[in-house]
Coordinates of C-alpha atoms in Angstrom, one line a residue:
Chain A
M502 CA 161.9 106.0 96.8
S503 CA 160.9 108.6 95.0
E504 CA 162.2 110.1 92.2
L505 CA 163.1 114.2 92.6
G506 CA 160.2 114.2 89.3
D507 CA 157.7 113.4 91.4
L508 CA 158.3 115.3 94.6
A509 CA 158.2 118.6 92.9
E510 CA 156.4 120.6 90.4
K511 CA 158.9 121.4 88.3
V512 CA 162.4 120.7 88.0
R513 CA 164.2 123.0 84.3
S514 CA 167.3 123.6 83.7
K515 CA 168.7 126.5 81.5
N516 CA 171.9 128.4 80.1
A517 CA 172.9 130.9 82.5
G518 CA 174.8 132.9 79.3
P519 CA 177.4 130.4 77.5
F520 CA 178.7 129.2 80.2
W521 CA 176.8 128.4 82.8
L522 CA 173.9 126.3 83.7
T523 CA 171.3 127.5 86.2
I524 CA 168.4 124.1 87.0
D525 CA 165.7 125.3 89.6
I526 CA 163.6 123.2 91.2
F527 CA 159.9 123.8 92.4
C528 CA 159.4 122.2 95.4
G529 CA 155.5 124.2 95.7
S530 CA 154.3 123.5 99.2
P531 CA 157.1 125.0 102.3
D532 CA 156.5 120.5 103.0
R533 CA 158.4 119.5 100.5
F534 CA 160.5 122.0 100.1
A535 CA 162.3 121.2 103.2
H536 CA 161.8 117.6 102.3
I537 CA 163.3 117.1 99.2
A538 CA 165.9 120.7 100.1
L539 CA 166.4 118.0 103.4
H540 CA 167.7 115.4 101.0
L541 CA 169.0 116.9 98.0
N542 CA 173.0 116.2 97.8
N543 CA 175.7 118.3 96.0
D544 CA 177.9 115.9 95.6
Y545 CA 175.3 113.7 94.3
I546 CA 174.6 116.9 91.7
A547 CA 178.5 117.4 90.9
R548 CA 179.9 113.7 90.3
R549 CA 175.9 113.7 87.7
L550 CA 176.8 116.5 86.2
A551 CA 181.4 116.7 86.2
V552 CA 181.6 119.8 87.8
S553 CA 183.4 120.2 91.1
V554 CA 181.9 119.9 94.2
T555 CA 182.9 123.5 94.8
D556 CA 181.5 125.2 91.7
I557 CA 178.4 124.5 92.1
K558 CA 176.1 127.9 93.3
R559 CA 173.4 126.9 95.7
F560 CA 170.6 128.7 96.8
D561 CA 167.7 127.7 98.9
I562 CA 164.9 129.9 98.7
P563 CA 161.5 129.1 101.1
D564 CA 159.8 132.0 100.0
L565 CA 159.7 130.9 96.1
N566 CA 159.8 126.8 97.2
V567 CA 162.3 126.9 95.0
I568 CA 165.6 125.3 95.5
K569 CA 168.6 127.1 92.5
I570 CA 171.1 124.7 91.4
S571 CA 174.3 126.4 89.1
L572 CA 177.2 125.4 88.2
P573 CA 180.0 125.9 84.6
R574 CA 177.5 124.5 82.2
P575 CA 179.5 121.3 81.0
S576 CA 180.2 121.9 78.6
I577 CA 180.4 125.5 76.4
Q578 CA 177.8 125.9 75.4
G579 CA 178.7 126.0 71.5
T580 CA 181.3 124.0 71.0
R581 CA 182.3 120.8 69.4
N582 CA 181.1 118.7 72.5
D583 CA 177.9 120.3 73.7
R584 CA 174.9 118.4 72.7
D585 CA 172.3 120.6 73.9
M586 CA 172.5 124.6 73.1
H587 CA 170.1 125.4 75.7
G588 CA 171.0 123.7 78.7
A589 CA 167.5 122.0 78.8
Q590 CA 167.5 118.7 79.9
W591 CA 170.1 118.2 82.0
A592 CA 167.3 119.0 83.9
N593 CA 166.7 115.4 84.1
I594 CA 169.7 113.6 85.7
L595 CA 168.4 115.8 88.4
A596 CA 164.3 115.2 87.6
E597 CA 165.7 111.6 88.4
M598 CA 167.7 111.5 91.5
E599 CA 166.0 109.5 93.7
M600 CA 165.0 110.6 96.8
P601 CA 162.2 109.1 100.0
D602 CA 159.5 108.9 99.6
M603 CA 157.1 111.7 101.9
G604 CA 156.9 110.7 105.1
Chain B
M40 CA 156.5 157.8 87.3
T41 CA 157.7 156.3 83.8
R42 CA 155.7 154.4 81.9
V43 CA 157.1 151.9 79.2
L44 CA 155.8 149.6 76.9
I45 CA 157.2 146.5 76.4
P46 CA 155.7 143.7 73.5
S47 CA 157.8 140.8 73.4
G48 CA 160.4 138.9 75.4
A49 CA 161.5 139.6 71.6
L50 CA 161.4 141.0 68.2
G51 CA 160.5 137.5 66.5
L52 CA 158.9 136.0 68.9
G53 CA 155.7 137.7 68.4
F54 CA 153.1 139.7 70.3
D55 CA 149.7 140.6 70.7
H56 CA 148.5 143.2 68.2
D57 CA 145.4 144.0 70.4
A58 CA 147.3 144.5 74.0
L59 CA 150.7 146.7 71.5
M60 CA 147.0 148.9 70.9
K61 CA 145.5 148.7 74.9
G62 CA 149.4 149.7 75.7
V63 CA 149.4 152.7 72.8
A64 CA 146.6 153.6 74.2
N65 CA 147.8 154.2 78.0
K66 CA 150.3 157.0 76.6
P67 CA 153.6 154.9 77.9
D68 CA 156.5 157.4 77.8
I69 CA 159.0 154.7 75.5
I70 CA 158.3 151.3 73.5
A71 CA 161.5 149.3 74.4
I72 CA 162.2 145.3 73.2
D73 CA 165.1 142.4 74.0
G74 CA 166.2 142.1 70.3
G75 CA 168.3 139.5 71.2
S76 CA 170.0 136.8 73.1
T77 CA 172.9 133.8 73.1
D78 CA 171.4 131.6 73.7
S79 CA 170.6 129.6 70.2
G80 CA 174.3 129.3 70.5
P81 CA 177.8 131.4 69.2
A82 CA 177.1 131.1 65.4
Y83 CA 175.1 134.6 65.0
L84 CA 177.2 136.7 66.9
G85 CA 180.2 134.3 64.8
Q86 CA 178.9 135.6 61.5
G87 CA 176.7 139.0 62.4
V88 CA 173.7 137.5 61.4
S89 CA 169.2 137.1 63.4
K90 CA 168.4 134.1 64.0
Y91 CA 165.1 135.0 62.6
S92 CA 163.2 135.7 59.5
S93 CA 163.8 139.5 58.2
A94 CA 160.4 138.6 56.4
S95 CA 158.5 137.8 60.6
T96 CA 161.2 140.4 61.9
K97 CA 159.9 143.7 59.4
V98 CA 156.3 142.3 59.9
E99 CA 156.6 142.7 63.3
W100 CA 159.5 145.6 63.6
R101 CA 156.8 148.0 60.7
D102 CA 153.8 147.1 63.6
L103 CA 156.0 149.0 66.6
L104 CA 157.4 151.4 64.3
L105 CA 153.7 152.4 63.6
A106 CA 152.9 151.9 67.5
R107 CA 155.2 153.8 68.1
E108 CA 154.1 156.6 64.8
K109 CA 150.8 156.4 67.0
A110 CA 152.1 156.9 71.0
G111 CA 154.6 159.9 69.8
V112 CA 157.3 158.0 71.3
P113 CA 160.8 157.2 71.2
L114 CA 160.8 153.1 70.0
V115 CA 164.6 151.3 71.1
I116 CA 165.6 147.7 70.3
G117 CA 168.6 146.6 72.6
T118 CA 170.6 143.3 70.8
A119 CA 169.3 143.9 67.1
G120 CA 169.2 141.4 64.7
T121 CA 169.9 138.3 68.0
C122 CA 173.9 139.1 68.4
G123 CA 173.7 143.1 68.4
S124 CA 177.3 142.6 66.2
D125 CA 177.3 145.9 63.3
Q126 CA 175.8 143.9 60.6
T127 CA 173.1 143.1 62.9
V128 CA 172.6 146.6 63.2
D129 CA 173.0 148.1 60.0
W130 CA 170.0 144.7 58.8
L131 CA 167.6 145.8 61.4
F132 CA 168.1 149.9 59.7
D133 CA 167.8 148.3 56.2
L134 CA 164.4 146.4 56.8
T135 CA 163.5 150.4 58.8
Q136 CA 164.8 152.0 56.0
Q137 CA 162.2 149.9 54.0
I138 CA 159.0 150.3 56.3
A139 CA 159.3 153.5 56.3
K140 CA 159.8 154.2 53.1
E141 CA 156.7 151.6 51.5
D142 CA 155.0 153.8 54.2
G143 CA 155.8 157.5 54.1
L144 CA 157.3 157.5 57.6
K145 CA 159.3 160.4 58.7
L146 CA 161.6 159.7 61.2
T147 CA 164.9 160.4 63.0
V148 CA 167.0 156.8 63.8
A149 CA 169.8 157.1 66.3
L150 CA 172.3 153.8 65.7
L151 CA 173.9 152.3 68.9
Y152 CA 177.8 149.6 68.1
S153 CA 178.6 147.8 70.3
G154 CA 180.5 145.9 68.1
Q155 CA 184.8 146.0 68.5
T156 CA 188.2 145.6 67.8
P157 CA 190.7 142.8 68.5
D158 CA 193.3 145.2 68.5
V159 CA 192.1 147.8 71.2
M160 CA 191.2 144.5 72.6
A161 CA 194.5 142.7 73.0
S162 CA 195.7 146.4 75.2
A163 CA 193.1 145.8 77.1
I164 CA 194.8 142.9 77.5
E165 CA 198.4 143.9 78.3
S166 CA 197.1 146.7 80.5
G167 CA 195.3 144.6 82.6
A168 CA 191.6 146.9 81.8
L169 CA 190.5 142.9 80.7
Q170 CA 190.3 140.7 83.4
P171 CA 188.4 137.1 83.9
L172 CA 185.0 136.4 84.8
P173 CA 184.8 133.0 86.4
A174 CA 184.0 130.3 84.0
A175 CA 186.2 132.4 81.4
P176 CA 188.0 129.6 79.0
E177 CA 191.4 131.2 78.6
L178 CA 191.9 133.9 75.9
T179 CA 195.4 134.7 74.8
I180 CA 195.6 137.6 71.9
E181 CA 196.4 135.2 69.7
I182 CA 192.1 134.6 70.4
I183 CA 191.0 137.4 70.3
Q184 CA 192.4 138.5 66.3
S185 CA 190.4 135.0 65.8
C186 CA 187.4 136.1 66.1
T187 CA 184.7 137.4 63.8
N188 CA 183.2 139.5 65.8
I189 CA 183.6 141.2 68.9
V190 CA 180.6 142.6 71.2
A191 CA 180.7 144.8 74.8
L192 CA 177.0 144.7 76.1
A193 CA 175.9 148.4 76.7
G194 CA 174.0 149.3 80.2
A195 CA 172.2 152.5 80.5
E196 CA 174.1 155.1 80.2
Q197 CA 174.8 154.3 75.9
I198 CA 170.9 154.2 76.1
Q199 CA 170.1 157.4 77.5
K200 CA 173.0 159.2 75.2
A201 CA 171.2 158.4 72.0
I202 CA 167.8 159.2 73.6
T203 CA 169.3 162.7 74.6
T204 CA 169.7 162.9 70.7
G205 CA 166.2 162.9 70.4
A206 CA 166.1 160.0 68.0
D207 CA 162.7 158.3 67.4
V208 CA 164.0 155.6 67.1
I209 CA 167.2 153.6 68.2
I210 CA 168.3 150.3 67.3
A211 CA 171.4 149.3 69.6
G212 CA 173.8 146.8 69.1
R213 CA 174.5 144.6 71.8
A214 CA 173.4 145.5 75.2
T215 CA 172.4 144.1 78.4
D216 CA 168.2 143.0 79.0
T217 CA 167.6 145.3 80.8
A218 CA 169.8 147.9 79.9
T219 CA 167.0 149.4 76.9
I220 CA 164.2 149.2 79.6
A221 CA 166.3 150.8 82.8
A222 CA 167.7 153.6 80.6
L223 CA 164.7 155.7 80.0
P224 CA 163.4 155.6 83.9
L225 CA 167.3 156.4 85.3
M226 CA 166.9 159.4 83.0
R227 CA 164.2 160.8 85.1
G228 CA 165.3 160.1 88.7
D229 CA 162.7 157.4 88.9
H230 CA 164.2 154.4 92.5
P231 CA 167.4 153.2 90.7
G232 CA 166.8 149.7 92.4
A233 CA 163.1 149.8 90.7
A234 CA 164.7 150.7 87.9
W235 CA 166.5 147.9 87.0
H236 CA 164.9 144.8 89.3
G237 CA 161.5 146.1 86.8
A238 CA 164.1 145.7 83.9
K239 CA 164.6 142.5 85.1
V240 CA 161.3 141.2 85.0
G241 CA 160.0 143.0 81.7
E242 CA 163.4 141.8 79.6
C243 CA 160.8 138.3 78.8
G244 CA 157.9 140.6 77.2
A245 CA 155.4 138.5 79.9
I246 CA 156.8 135.2 80.7
A247 CA 157.2 136.8 84.6
T248 CA 153.4 136.3 83.5
S249 CA 150.0 133.4 83.6
Q250 CA 149.9 134.0 80.0
P251 CA 154.1 133.8 78.4
N252 CA 152.7 133.9 75.1
T253 CA 151.4 137.1 74.6
G254 CA 154.3 138.6 74.8
V255 CA 152.6 142.2 75.8
I256 CA 153.3 143.9 79.4
Q257 CA 153.4 148.0 80.6
I258 CA 155.6 149.0 84.1
D259 CA 155.4 152.0 85.6
F260 CA 158.3 152.7 87.2
D261 CA 158.4 155.9 90.3
D262 CA 161.2 156.6 93.5
T263 CA 159.9 154.0 95.1
G264 CA 158.9 150.7 92.9
F265 CA 157.4 149.4 90.0
T266 CA 154.6 148.5 88.5
I267 CA 153.7 145.9 86.3
L268 CA 149.8 145.3 84.1
P269 CA 150.4 142.7 81.4
L270 CA 147.9 143.8 78.6
A271 CA 146.8 141.5 77.3
D272 CA 143.1 139.6 77.8
D273 CA 142.6 136.7 81.0
T274 CA 146.6 137.4 81.9
Y275 CA 147.3 137.8 85.1
A276 CA 150.9 139.3 86.8
T277 CA 151.3 137.8 90.0
P278 CA 153.7 138.3 93.4
N279 CA 154.7 134.8 93.4
S280 CA 154.8 135.1 89.0
V281 CA 157.1 138.1 89.5
S282 CA 159.7 136.8 92.1
A283 CA 160.3 133.4 90.4
H284 CA 161.1 135.7 87.6
M285 CA 164.9 136.9 88.8
L286 CA 165.4 132.6 88.8
Y287 CA 165.4 132.2 84.8
E288 CA 167.9 131.8 82.8
N289 CA 170.4 134.5 85.5
S290 CA 172.9 132.4 87.8
D291 CA 172.1 134.1 91.0
P292 CA 168.4 134.4 91.4
F293 CA 168.7 137.8 94.1
L294 CA 172.0 139.7 91.7
L295 CA 172.2 140.9 88.8
Y296 CA 174.7 141.9 87.6
E297 CA 175.1 145.3 84.7
P298 CA 177.8 148.0 83.9
G299 CA 178.5 150.7 87.1
G300 CA 177.1 147.9 89.8
H301 CA 174.2 145.2 90.4
L302 CA 170.8 144.8 91.5
D303 CA 170.6 143.8 95.4
V304 CA 166.1 141.5 94.9
T305 CA 167.0 140.4 98.6
H306 CA 164.7 142.6 100.6
A307 CA 162.3 143.1 97.5
T308 CA 158.7 143.6 98.7
Y309 CA 155.4 142.0 96.5
T310 CA 152.6 143.0 96.6
A311 CA 149.1 142.0 94.7
L312 CA 146.9 145.3 93.8
D313 CA 144.3 143.8 92.4
E314 CA 144.1 140.3 90.4
R315 CA 146.4 141.1 87.7
T316 CA 148.6 143.8 89.1
V317 CA 151.5 143.3 91.2
R318 CA 153.7 146.2 93.2
V319 CA 157.7 145.9 94.2
E320 CA 159.1 148.4 96.4
G321 CA 162.3 146.9 98.3
S322 CA 164.7 146.4 95.5
I323 CA 168.8 147.5 95.9
W324 CA 171.5 149.4 93.3
V325 CA 174.8 149.1 94.9
P326 CA 177.1 150.6 92.5
G327 CA 180.4 150.2 91.4
P328 CA 183.8 150.3 89.2
Y329 CA 181.7 150.7 84.9
T330 CA 182.6 147.5 83.7
V331 CA 181.0 145.8 80.7
K332 CA 181.1 142.4 79.8
L333 CA 182.1 141.5 76.2
E334 CA 181.5 138.8 73.9
G335 CA 183.4 137.0 71.1
A336 CA 182.9 134.2 69.1
R337 CA 185.4 132.9 66.7
I338 CA 185.2 129.6 63.8
A339 CA 186.6 126.4 65.3
G340 CA 186.9 124.1 62.3
Y341 CA 184.4 122.5 60.2
Q342 CA 181.7 119.9 60.0
S343 CA 179.5 117.8 58.3
V344 CA 176.6 115.1 59.3
S345 CA 175.2 112.3 58.2
I346 CA 171.8 110.2 59.8
A347 CA 171.7 106.7 60.0
M348 CA 169.1 104.2 61.1
L349 CA 169.1 101.0 62.8
R350 CA 166.1 98.7 62.8
E351 CA 167.2 95.3 63.2
R352 CA 167.7 94.3 66.2
R353 CA 171.0 92.4 66.5
Y354 CA 172.4 95.3 65.9
V355 CA 170.2 97.8 68.2
E356 CA 171.3 96.0 70.9
N357 CA 174.8 96.3 70.4
V358 CA 175.2 99.6 68.7
Q359 CA 177.9 101.3 70.9
T360 CA 180.2 98.2 69.7
W361 CA 179.0 98.3 66.4
A362 CA 179.8 102.9 66.8
N363 CA 182.9 102.4 68.4
D364 CA 184.0 99.2 66.1
I365 CA 183.2 102.4 62.6
K366 CA 184.4 104.9 64.7
V367 CA 188.2 103.3 65.4
K368 CA 188.2 101.7 61.2
C369 CA 187.4 105.0 60.3
H370 CA 189.6 107.4 61.8
A371 CA 192.6 105.4 61.2
K372 CA 191.8 105.1 57.1
A373 CA 191.2 108.8 57.4
S374 CA 194.2 109.6 58.8
Q375 CA 196.2 107.3 56.6
R376 CA 194.8 108.8 52.7
L377 CA 194.0 112.5 53.6
G378 CA 197.8 112.4 55.8
L379 CA 196.5 113.7 58.3
S380 CA 197.4 113.4 62.6
A381 CA 194.8 112.0 64.8
S382 CA 194.3 115.1 66.8
D383 CA 193.6 117.2 63.5
F384 CA 189.8 115.7 62.7
Q385 CA 187.0 114.4 65.1
I386 CA 185.1 111.4 64.3
D387 CA 181.7 111.3 66.8
L388 CA 178.8 109.0 66.2
R389 CA 175.7 110.2 68.3
L390 CA 173.3 107.3 69.1
I391 CA 170.2 109.3 69.2
G392 CA 167.5 106.8 70.9
V393 CA 170.6 105.8 73.5
N394 CA 172.4 108.5 75.2
A395 CA 172.7 111.4 72.1
V396 CA 171.4 113.9 74.8
L397 CA 173.2 112.8 77.3
G398 CA 176.3 111.2 76.6
N399 CA 178.5 109.9 78.8
M400 CA 176.3 111.2 82.2
E401 CA 173.8 108.6 80.8
T402 CA 172.7 106.6 83.5
Q403 CA 169.6 104.6 81.8
T404 CA 170.2 102.0 79.7
S405 CA 167.1 100.7 78.3
T406 CA 167.0 98.6 75.0
P407 CA 165.0 101.2 71.7
H408 CA 163.7 99.5 68.7
E409 CA 165.5 101.4 66.4
V410 CA 168.6 103.7 66.0
G411 CA 169.6 107.2 64.8
V412 CA 172.9 107.0 63.9
M413 CA 174.8 111.0 63.7
G414 CA 178.0 111.2 62.4
V415 CA 178.8 114.2 63.5
I416 CA 182.4 115.1 61.1
T417 CA 184.9 117.8 62.6
A418 CA 188.1 119.5 60.1
P419 CA 190.1 121.8 59.5
T420 CA 188.3 123.2 56.5
E421 CA 184.9 122.1 54.7
A422 CA 186.4 120.2 51.9
L423 CA 188.5 118.5 54.4
A424 CA 185.3 117.2 56.1
Q425 CA 183.2 116.4 53.6
E426 CA 186.1 114.3 52.5
I427 CA 186.4 111.9 56.0
N428 CA 182.7 112.6 56.1
K429 CA 182.8 110.2 52.9
M430 CA 185.0 107.7 54.3
L431 CA 182.6 107.5 56.6
N432 CA 179.5 106.8 54.5
P433 CA 180.3 103.1 53.4
Y434 CA 181.1 101.2 57.3
L435 CA 177.8 103.6 58.4
L436 CA 175.8 101.5 55.6
H437 CA 176.9 98.5 55.2
H438 CA 179.8 98.2 58.6
P439 CA 179.1 94.3 59.9
L440 CA 179.8 93.4 63.8
T441 CA 181.4 90.7 62.5
E442 CA 183.5 89.5 59.5
E443 CA 181.4 86.2 58.6
E444 CA 177.7 87.3 58.6
P445 CA 176.9 88.6 55.4
M446 CA 176.7 92.4 54.7
P447 CA 173.5 94.3 57.1
T448 CA 172.3 98.0 55.1
F449 CA 171.2 100.3 57.0
A450 CA 169.0 102.9 56.3
F451 CA 169.7 106.8 54.6
P452 CA 166.8 109.2 54.5
F453 CA 168.7 111.3 52.3
S454 CA 170.3 110.9 48.9
P455 CA 173.9 112.5 49.3
P456 CA 174.0 111.3 53.3
E457 CA 176.2 114.1 53.8
M458 CA 175.0 116.8 54.6
S459 CA 177.6 120.2 55.2
R460 CA 177.2 122.5 58.2
G461 CA 180.2 125.0 56.8
A462 CA 182.3 127.2 59.4
I463 CA 181.2 126.1 63.2
Y464 CA 181.5 128.7 66.5
E465 CA 182.8 129.0 69.8
F466 CA 182.2 131.9 71.9
C467 CA 185.7 132.8 73.0
M468 CA 185.3 135.5 76.0
H469 CA 183.4 135.8 79.6
H470 CA 185.3 138.5 80.3
I471 CA 184.5 142.5 81.3
L472 CA 186.6 145.0 80.1
T473 CA 186.8 148.6 82.4
L474 CA 186.0 151.3 80.9
N475 CA 185.9 155.1 81.7
D476 CA 183.7 156.9 80.2
P477 CA 181.2 154.5 79.5
M478 CA 180.8 155.8 75.3
D479 CA 184.8 154.8 74.6
A480 CA 183.4 151.2 73.7
F481 CA 180.4 151.6 71.9
R482 CA 179.6 154.6 68.7
L483 CA 175.9 156.0 68.4
E484 CA 175.6 157.7 65.3
V485 CA 172.2 159.8 64.3
R486 CA 170.3 158.9 60.4
K487 CA 167.3 160.8 59.0
L488 CA 164.7 159.5 57.2
A489 CA 162.8 161.9 55.0
N490 CA 160.0 159.2 53.3
V491 CA 157.2 161.7 52.8

């Protein structure tokens, strides 16, 4: 098994306004894009980020070899329970996700 | 054709001065820069203050005012002072007056205010003109009345109205990131899809290029598309760097909603004209109802923070148990001694080195050799937050894991250890407001500065 962060070129997350989080997975090549798109599981993402799977918007963008995932922020930006004002560290949850090695 | 010179992604972030001068020499039609973002949190809107220092802002703003003077074209800033409140528009206008006086500049300044009154917002809720966006928090009239600032995001139309006054400088309150860049190309009849798409690519300055920190880019808009050129030496825009920018801080990579419609870049084409210039065509503007987005912030309590540090191995290994025990004991003591009910205040102990970043979402469990304990008290008043934090102190200093062991003492970096954060704020609106006329929610004022 590999971690997504090792398979992809870059995994980043950022606020898309105070109420949404957006995660971009830059896969780096068409075969990595196909491999990651196949094994990236929306249910797993929803469970790990504590949101409902129906709230997840996912865009597989072959032209850029990018997978984009947007979801309501696990905590609204800047509220008492929020720990990450810019939402940039949540990407690590996905980067550490286990996935089969490239064939 | 309209040439827009964009010095940076935000005033206060800095830019390459030589690249800016190159941009001025290329004879732009307007200089446009963004001044804000919600990205650093609700306190700026809540307090009506800028994130960046006044001194840094003044240095950069002077550079831009002098570049404008040389270019002889309007300079427009959107979302002045981080949050675009009426207070920060006035703050930047004050800096402008200082600079004009010091440098003997004669300027006409248009001020576009985006601030909203709670009463107007409350009646908009009742009439149905104010509607929630996906993932919006519940909004009541009471919450609206408690906001310290509410702003509406101006679109291109309000910026155009300010440009039409003939002002040299336009200081706009809250506006969409793209509005200040798209306004003039749209006004002059350039391709609307290109105007909004180019504005989205340009709103972060050089972030869509090979060297984001250089800041300065130039975008030419015409009747079929736009062309982007970064102006610093050895900086490149490529089809990939430009197309990937639609991903940035945007929940949908193909659609961007603006007042009066949305941009669709699904069929956009990106072509390298040379090794550093990119041409984009095929983006579409889809007109829709005229709505503006609203942002509001209000006080959500008062906080006081303490930091203690643990290095003793047994305590580090058992820090979660230790912290849970402290939390329960301190909470009971504070309730009893201050006569508060359990839900009146919160004691949060964040374990730095264990799970401070992700909280319950953390799954890694390795044991560090030291742990930072950040105690965060939230209470209804600043005095209560400080009082409770003072009750927390003996625990953070001496709390033993068991009753039978010698009293431990942990490391404190500061005296006094309690740091009052004052009021904390929360964003409480993610809503849109329908307008009959784009200027209905905005105010425009023109001031002349004659300091010759």
